[in-house]
GROMACS .gro file of C-alpha atoms in nm:
model
  342
    1MET     CA    1  10.664  25.025   9.753
    2TYR     CA    2  10.942  25.080   9.997
    3LYS     CA    3  11.318  25.067  10.012
    4ILE     CA    4  11.551  25.036  10.309
    5SER     CA    5  11.771  25.334  10.389
    6ASN     CA    6  12.105  25.187  10.493
    7LYS     CA    7  12.142  25.389  10.809
    8LEU     CA    8  12.243  25.329  11.166
    9ILE     CA    9  12.197  24.971  11.278
   10SER     CA   10  12.362  24.852  11.594
   11ASN     CA   11  12.592  24.548  11.577
   12LYS     CA   12  12.650  24.510  11.946
   13THR     CA   13  12.559  24.145  11.964
   14LYS     CA   14  12.480  23.863  11.725
   15PHE     CA   15  12.150  23.810  11.906
   16LEU     CA   16  12.033  24.167  11.838
   17MET     CA   17  12.130  24.139  11.470
   18ILE     CA   18  11.923  23.821  11.428
   19LEU     CA   19  11.629  23.978  11.611
   20LEU     CA   20  11.644  24.293  11.398
   21SER     CA   21  11.665  24.086  11.077
   22PHE     CA   22  11.348  23.901  11.167
   23THR     CA   23  11.176  24.233  11.246
   24VAL     CA   24  11.264  24.379  10.906
   25ILE     CA   25  11.157  24.062  10.726
   26ALA     CA   26  10.824  24.071  10.909
   27SER     CA   27  10.775  24.433  10.798
   28PHE     CA   28  10.834  24.340  10.433
   29SER     CA   29  10.598  24.042  10.454
   30SER     CA   30  10.305  24.281  10.505
   31LEU     CA   31  10.381  24.447  10.171
   32SER     CA   32  10.275  24.315   9.828
   33GLY     CA   33  10.536  24.108   9.644
   34PRO     CA   34  10.825  23.897   9.773
   35PRO     CA   35  10.953  24.025  10.113
   36ALA     CA   36  11.316  24.025  10.013
   37LYS     CA   37  11.264  24.234   9.698
   38ALA     CA   38  11.251  24.610   9.668
   39PHE     CA   39  11.307  24.877   9.408
   40ALA     CA   40  11.613  25.097   9.411
   41GLU     CA   41  11.769  25.336   9.163
   42GLU     CA   42  12.090  25.292   8.969
   43ASN     CA   43  12.202  25.591   8.764
   44GLY     CA   44  11.849  25.731   8.790
   45THR     CA   45  11.681  25.412   8.658
   46PRO     CA   46  11.443  25.213   8.879
   47VAL     CA   47  11.562  24.853   8.915
   48GLN     CA   48  11.445  24.564   9.131
   49LYS     CA   49  11.711  24.430   9.367
   50THR     CA   50  11.734  24.155   9.624
   51ILE     CA   51  11.811  24.308   9.961
   52ASP     CA   52  12.082  24.156  10.178
   53LEU     CA   53  11.958  24.241  10.525
   54ASN     CA   54  12.312  24.216  10.668
   55GLU     CA   55  12.471  24.440  10.404
   56GLY     CA   56  12.576  24.800  10.458
   57PHE     CA   57  12.479  24.840  10.824
   58ASP     CA   58  12.689  25.052  11.056
   59ASN     CA   59  12.703  25.094  11.433
   60SER     CA   60  12.478  25.402  11.458
   61ASN     CA   61  12.195  25.212  11.630
   62GLU     CA   62  11.901  25.319  11.405
   63ALA     CA   63  11.700  25.185  11.110
   64SER     CA   64  11.428  25.338  10.889
   65ILE     CA   65  11.195  25.248  10.602
   66GLU     CA   66  11.080  25.524  10.368
   67PRO     CA   67  10.852  25.530  10.060
   68LEU     CA   68  11.010  25.484   9.720
   69SER     CA   69  10.913  25.766   9.484
   70LEU     CA   70  10.831  25.675   9.123
   71THR     CA   71  11.038  25.841   8.856
   72SER     CA   72  10.839  26.088   8.644
   73GLU     CA   73  10.851  25.845   8.351
   74ALA     CA   74  10.719  25.558   8.560
   75ALA     CA   75  10.447  25.778   8.706
   76THR     CA   76  10.340  25.885   8.357
   77SER     CA   77  10.323  25.524   8.239
   78GLN     CA   78  10.126  25.426   8.548
   79GLU     CA   79   9.878  25.709   8.487
   80ALA     CA   80   9.835  25.606   8.122
   81VAL     CA   81   9.719  25.259   8.218
   82THR     CA   82   9.511  25.350   8.522
   83ALA     CA   83   9.206  25.127   8.537
   84ILE     CA   84   8.932  25.254   8.307
   85ASP     CA   85   8.563  25.191   8.354
   86HIS     CA   86   8.500  25.097   7.991
   87ASP     CA   87   8.136  25.003   8.052
   88ALA     CA   88   8.059  25.357   8.165
   89ASN     CA   89   8.082  25.470   7.801
   90PHE     CA   90   7.768  25.276   7.710
   91SER     CA   91   7.411  25.263   7.829
   92PRO     CA   92   7.314  24.931   7.991
   93SER     CA   93   7.081  24.852   7.699
   94THR     CA   94   7.355  24.917   7.442
   95LEU     CA   95   7.599  24.700   7.635
   96GLN     CA   96   7.350  24.415   7.650
   97PHE     CA   97   7.268  24.454   7.281
   98LEU     CA   98   7.634  24.450   7.171
   99LYS     CA   99   7.723  24.154   7.391
  100ALA     CA  100   7.429  23.951   7.265
  101ASN     CA  101   7.486  24.031   6.898
  102THR     CA  102   7.864  24.050   6.868
  103GLY     CA  103   7.999  23.848   7.160
  104LEU     CA  104   8.216  24.143   7.264
  105ASP     CA  105   8.193  24.334   7.593
  106GLY     CA  106   8.219  24.701   7.688
  107GLU     CA  107   8.597  24.700   7.723
  108GLN     CA  108   8.643  24.552   7.377
  109TRP     CA  109   8.397  24.789   7.211
  110ASP     CA  110   8.545  25.088   7.391
  111ASN     CA  111   8.889  24.999   7.252
  112ILE     CA  112   8.747  24.940   6.904
  113MET     CA  113   8.585  25.283   6.912
  114LYS     CA  114   8.909  25.448   7.022
  115LEU     CA  115   9.085  25.293   6.724
  116VAL     CA  116   8.802  25.404   6.495
  117ASN     CA  117   8.788  25.758   6.629
  118LYS     CA  118   9.159  25.833   6.608
  119PRO     CA  119   9.164  25.864   6.225
  120GLU     CA  120   8.810  26.004   6.220
  121GLN     CA  121   8.842  26.281   6.480
  122ASP     CA  122   9.205  26.263   6.599
  123SER     CA  123   9.083  26.175   6.948
  124LEU     CA  124   9.036  25.868   7.164
  125LYS     CA  125   8.740  26.035   7.338
  126TRP     CA  126   8.488  25.893   7.095
  127THR     CA  127   8.187  25.950   7.323
  128GLU     CA  128   8.221  26.324   7.266
  129PHE     CA  129   8.107  26.288   6.904
  130TYR     CA  130   7.746  26.173   6.923
  131GLY     CA  131   7.654  26.531   6.836
  132TYR     CA  132   7.913  26.578   6.562
  133ALA     CA  133   7.800  26.700   6.218
  134GLU     CA  134   8.011  26.841   5.937
  135ASP     CA  135   8.032  26.850   5.559
  136ILE     CA  136   8.396  26.753   5.518
  137GLY     CA  137   8.396  26.802   5.141
  138ASP     CA  138   8.420  26.435   5.045
  139ASN     CA  139   8.104  26.440   4.830
  140ARG     CA  140   7.918  26.229   5.083
  141GLY     CA  141   7.703  26.506   5.229
  142TYR     CA  142   7.708  26.562   5.604
  143THR     CA  143   7.905  26.325   5.822
  144ILE     CA  144   7.726  26.266   6.152
  145GLY     CA  145   7.795  26.104   6.488
  146ILE     CA  146   8.030  25.839   6.625
  147PHE     CA  147   8.046  25.623   6.313
  148GLY     CA  148   8.020  25.892   6.047
  149ALA     CA  149   7.668  25.839   5.914
  150THR     CA  150   7.631  26.037   5.590
  151THR     CA  151   7.342  26.212   5.420
  152GLY     CA  152   7.479  26.111   5.079
  153GLY     CA  153   7.633  26.254   4.764
  154SER     CA  154   7.815  26.160   4.446
  155ASN     CA  155   8.065  25.948   4.642
  156ASP     CA  156   7.791  25.786   4.852
  157THR     CA  157   7.468  25.693   4.679
  158GLY     CA  158   7.360  25.458   4.957
  159PRO     CA  159   7.394  25.677   5.268
  160ASP     CA  160   7.307  25.567   5.620
  161GLY     CA  161   7.203  25.911   5.748
  162PRO     CA  162   6.840  25.863   5.644
  163ASP     CA  163   6.825  25.538   5.843
  164LEU     CA  164   6.970  25.717   6.144
  165PHE     CA  165   6.694  25.978   6.148
  166LYS     CA  166   6.428  25.710   6.107
  167ALA     CA  167   6.583  25.511   6.394
  168PHE     CA  168   6.584  25.829   6.605
  169ASP     CA  169   6.212  25.869   6.546
  170ALA     CA  170   6.161  25.503   6.647
  171ALA     CA  171   6.377  25.529   6.959
  172SER     CA  172   6.185  25.843   7.055
  173GLY     CA  173   5.860  25.646   7.062
  174ALA     CA  174   5.706  25.697   6.717
  175SER     CA  175   5.448  25.431   6.634
  176ASN     CA  176   5.517  25.471   6.263
  177PRO     CA  177   5.878  25.597   6.245
  178SER     CA  178   5.994  25.793   5.942
  179ILE     CA  179   6.288  25.997   5.819
  180ALA     CA  180   6.071  26.309   5.825
  181GLY     CA  181   5.969  26.234   6.184
  182GLY     CA  182   6.333  26.201   6.290
  183LEU     CA  183   6.426  26.528   6.120
  184THR     CA  184   6.140  26.704   6.296
  185ARG     CA  185   6.253  26.568   6.634
  186ALA     CA  186   6.603  26.698   6.558
  187GLY     CA  187   6.464  27.039   6.461
  188LEU     CA  188   6.587  27.006   6.103
  189LYS     CA  189   6.431  27.050   5.760
  190GLY     CA  190   6.505  26.833   5.460
  191LYS     CA  191   6.374  26.581   5.209
  192MET     CA  192   6.486  26.279   5.018
  193SER     CA  193   6.614  26.315   4.662
  194GLY     CA  194   6.626  25.955   4.550
  195SER     CA  195   6.847  25.788   4.809
  196ILE     CA  196   7.014  26.116   4.912
  197LEU     CA  197   6.895  26.319   5.211
  198LYS     CA  198   6.905  26.689   5.125
  199LEU     CA  199   6.910  26.908   5.435
  200SER     CA  200   6.776  27.256   5.364
  201ASP     CA  201   6.892  27.435   5.680
  202SER     CA  202   7.206  27.645   5.688
  203ASP     CA  203   7.536  27.483   5.782
  204SER     CA  204   7.541  27.656   6.122
  205VAL     CA  205   7.186  27.544   6.203
  206ILE     CA  206   7.256  27.183   6.103
  207LYS     CA  207   7.565  27.170   6.325
  208LYS     CA  208   7.386  27.339   6.615
  209LYS     CA  209   7.083  27.109   6.603
  210ILE     CA  210   7.285  26.788   6.576
  211ASN     CA  211   7.523  26.904   6.849
  212ALA     CA  212   7.223  26.959   7.077
  213LEU     CA  213   7.152  26.584   7.054
  214GLN     CA  214   7.489  26.491   7.208
  215ASN     CA  215   7.337  26.366   7.535
  216ASN     CA  216   6.997  26.265   7.403
  217GLU     CA  217   6.942  25.901   7.505
  218ALA     CA  218   6.713  25.820   7.211
  219TRP     CA  219   6.967  25.969   6.968
  220ARG     CA  220   7.246  25.759   7.118
  221GLU     CA  221   7.034  25.447   7.103
  222ALA     CA  222   6.945  25.521   6.740
  223MET     CA  223   7.312  25.578   6.664
  224TRP     CA  224   7.415  25.232   6.786
  225ARG     CA  225   7.121  25.051   6.625
  226THR     CA  226   7.196  25.215   6.288
  227PHE     CA  227   7.568  25.149   6.331
  228TYR     CA  228   7.491  24.783   6.395
  229ASP     CA  229   7.244  24.743   6.109
  230THR     CA  230   7.469  24.917   5.857
  231TYR     CA  231   7.821  24.802   5.944
  232ILE     CA  232   7.860  24.591   6.257
  233GLU     CA  233   7.625  24.305   6.172
  234TYR     CA  234   7.785  24.245   5.832
  235SER     CA  235   8.135  24.269   5.980
  236VAL     CA  236   8.058  24.014   6.252
  237GLN     CA  237   7.906  23.779   5.996
  238GLN     CA  238   8.212  23.803   5.770
  239ALA     CA  239   8.444  23.729   6.063
  240GLN     CA  240   8.241  23.437   6.195
  241LYS     CA  241   8.195  23.270   5.856
  242ARG     CA  242   8.574  23.247   5.841
  243GLY     CA  243   8.592  23.107   6.194
  244PHE     CA  244   8.723  23.432   6.346
  245ASN     CA  245   8.574  23.583   6.662
  246THR     CA  246   8.842  23.811   6.806
  247ALA     CA  247   8.774  24.174   6.888
  248LEU     CA  248   9.067  24.285   6.674
  249THR     CA  249   8.936  24.114   6.359
  250ILE     CA  250   8.577  24.230   6.414
  251GLY     CA  251   8.699  24.582   6.488
  252SER     CA  252   8.919  24.582   6.177
  253PHE     CA  253   8.622  24.482   5.961
  254VAL     CA  254   8.395  24.742   6.123
  255ASP     CA  255   8.654  25.016   6.071
  256THR     CA  256   8.688  24.920   5.705
  257ALA     CA  257   8.312  24.905   5.651
  258LEU     CA  258   8.235  25.246   5.801
  259ASN     CA  259   8.533  25.406   5.629
  260GLN     CA  260   8.503  25.246   5.285
  261GLY     CA  261   8.159  25.088   5.274
  262ALA     CA  262   8.043  24.744   5.381
  263THR     CA  263   7.953  24.611   5.037
  264GLY     CA  264   7.982  24.723   4.681
  265ASP     CA  265   8.294  24.812   4.487
  266SER     CA  266   8.650  24.679   4.518
  267GLY     CA  267   8.737  24.928   4.792
  268SER     CA  268   8.460  24.815   5.026
  269LEU     CA  269   8.499  24.560   5.303
  270GLU     CA  270   8.338  24.304   5.075
  271GLY     CA  271   8.581  24.383   4.795
  272ILE     CA  272   8.891  24.367   5.014
  273LEU     CA  273   8.781  24.041   5.174
  274SER     CA  274   8.743  23.887   4.829
  275ARG     CA  275   9.113  23.955   4.763
  276SER     CA  276   9.250  23.852   5.103
  277GLY     CA  277   9.274  23.478   5.045
  278SER     CA  278   9.105  23.186   5.215
  279SER     CA  279   9.340  23.098   5.499
  280THR     CA  280   9.173  22.964   5.812
  281ASN     CA  281   9.468  23.090   6.017
  282GLU     CA  282   9.342  23.419   6.155
  283LYS     CA  283   9.681  23.589   6.179
  284LYS     CA  284   9.777  23.488   5.825
  285PHE     CA  285   9.442  23.598   5.684
  286MET     CA  286   9.443  23.933   5.866
  287THR     CA  287   9.801  24.005   5.760
  288SER     CA  288   9.686  23.964   5.400
  289PHE     CA  289   9.372  24.170   5.466
  290TYR     CA  290   9.575  24.462   5.606
  291ALA     CA  291   9.810  24.451   5.307
  292LYS     CA  292   9.518  24.462   5.061
  293ARG     CA  293   9.343  24.742   5.249
  294THR     CA  294   9.661  24.949   5.262
  295LEU     CA  295   9.667  24.958   4.880
  296VAL     CA  296   9.331  25.138   4.856
  297VAL     CA  297   9.272  25.308   5.191
  298ASP     CA  298   9.412  25.645   5.078
  299THR     CA  299   9.220  25.647   4.748
  300ASN     CA  300   8.866  25.752   4.654
  301ASP     CA  301   8.854  26.016   4.928
  302TYR     CA  302   8.844  25.746   5.195
  303ASN     CA  303   9.126  25.918   5.382
  304GLN     CA  304   9.377  26.194   5.325
  305PRO     CA  305   9.723  26.039   5.272
  306PRO     CA  306   9.903  25.913   5.474
  307ASN     CA  307   9.621  25.890   5.729
  308GLY     CA  308   9.475  25.580   5.571
  309LYS     CA  309   9.796  25.380   5.591
  310ASN     CA  310   9.839  25.484   5.953
  311ARG     CA  311   9.477  25.388   6.013
  312VAL     CA  312   9.545  25.033   5.896
  313LYS     CA  313   9.877  25.020   6.081
  314GLN     CA  314   9.695  25.072   6.412
  315TRP     CA  315   9.523  24.736   6.372
  316SER     CA  316   9.816  24.550   6.216
  317SER     CA  317  10.052  24.661   6.493
  318LEU     CA  318   9.813  24.525   6.756
  319LEU     CA  319   9.797  24.196   6.567
  320ALA     CA  320  10.177  24.178   6.560
  321SER     CA  321  10.193  24.238   6.936
  322GLY     CA  322   9.931  23.972   7.011
  323GLU     CA  323   9.659  24.208   7.136
  324THR     CA  324   9.382  24.027   6.950
  325ASP     CA  325   9.118  24.025   7.225
  326LEU     CA  326   9.161  24.395   7.312
  327LYS     CA  327   9.138  24.311   7.682
  328ASN     CA  328   9.375  24.474   7.932
  329ALA     CA  329   9.502  24.661   7.628
  330ASP     CA  330   9.476  25.024   7.738
  331ALA     CA  331   9.849  25.094   7.703
  332ALA     CA  332   9.869  24.902   7.374
  333VAL     CA  333   9.583  25.105   7.225
  334ILE     CA  334   9.745  25.431   7.332
  335LYS     CA  335  10.070  25.320   7.168
  336ALA     CA  336   9.898  25.209   6.846
  337THR     CA  337   9.714  25.542   6.811
  338ASN     CA  338  10.021  25.754   6.881
  339TRP     CA  339  10.056  25.898   6.532
  340GLU     CA  340   9.993  26.239   6.381
  341LEU     CA  341   9.676  26.294   6.180
  342LYS     CA  342   9.756  26.500   5.871
   0.00000   0.00000   0.00000
């Protein structure tokens, strides 16, 4: 953008003034936006003003146009919403799979994953956690990867970690995929104890081996397929059966399912949906859903208070601001996730 410096314009004759005015107007017409608008500063605040081309000129016989510098605040805001290549965070096959099975594109899933990863890892850089593994002491065994697959424990008797290792074996080319095959490919030792996967390696070895899979294409593919089979498919079905198809609603259901379980007890997605009413108005239904989830989200080791309430507030604040499709929502997502994880 540009502004006019009110310097030195000759007023010798009316003819020269008219000619100069047309010259300045022609210069502005080559810029984006209306030619008679520019940004100026008043008391240090950028404001848009209509320029009177005959105002403030003196007899010094000179004119100049110079670039308008953004204030530091404006520059920061501009940087925060710089165009993001959302699709680059997914393989082409994963993008195609998600679009075909959920109706949502790369931008929408990227924003969903940012909202999911904030309360999980306190980061919007969710792609850095394909190789994450940790026993966080929630009696669910090891938590693994971008959606927190677990190996199981007293708080999780139906873990998804075993399915992840079987899917890894399949994605790696096994003709008869198995949990044991996936563990072997990961360089890990373990066995099933009922529905629970007991890893026998040391904590440091488990973390090291899983971390080494961070950029493994088969591991990433297995991660998304297991994520879909365990949480996404059910969430999409529950949204669509109510006539809802927005990214915000699907994302809200997915976040609830992976955090509290898809089906089962009253704290699961299934349980919360059963108490959220039957309104066919999406905003009304989701407002009720968020209220019901807020009551249980910090219980049963789902989250450490008040992280759970803030987790739900991310989604409800986006609903209130009308960001239901999660498109062109980079700044809105940054704002919604701007809270401190305790």
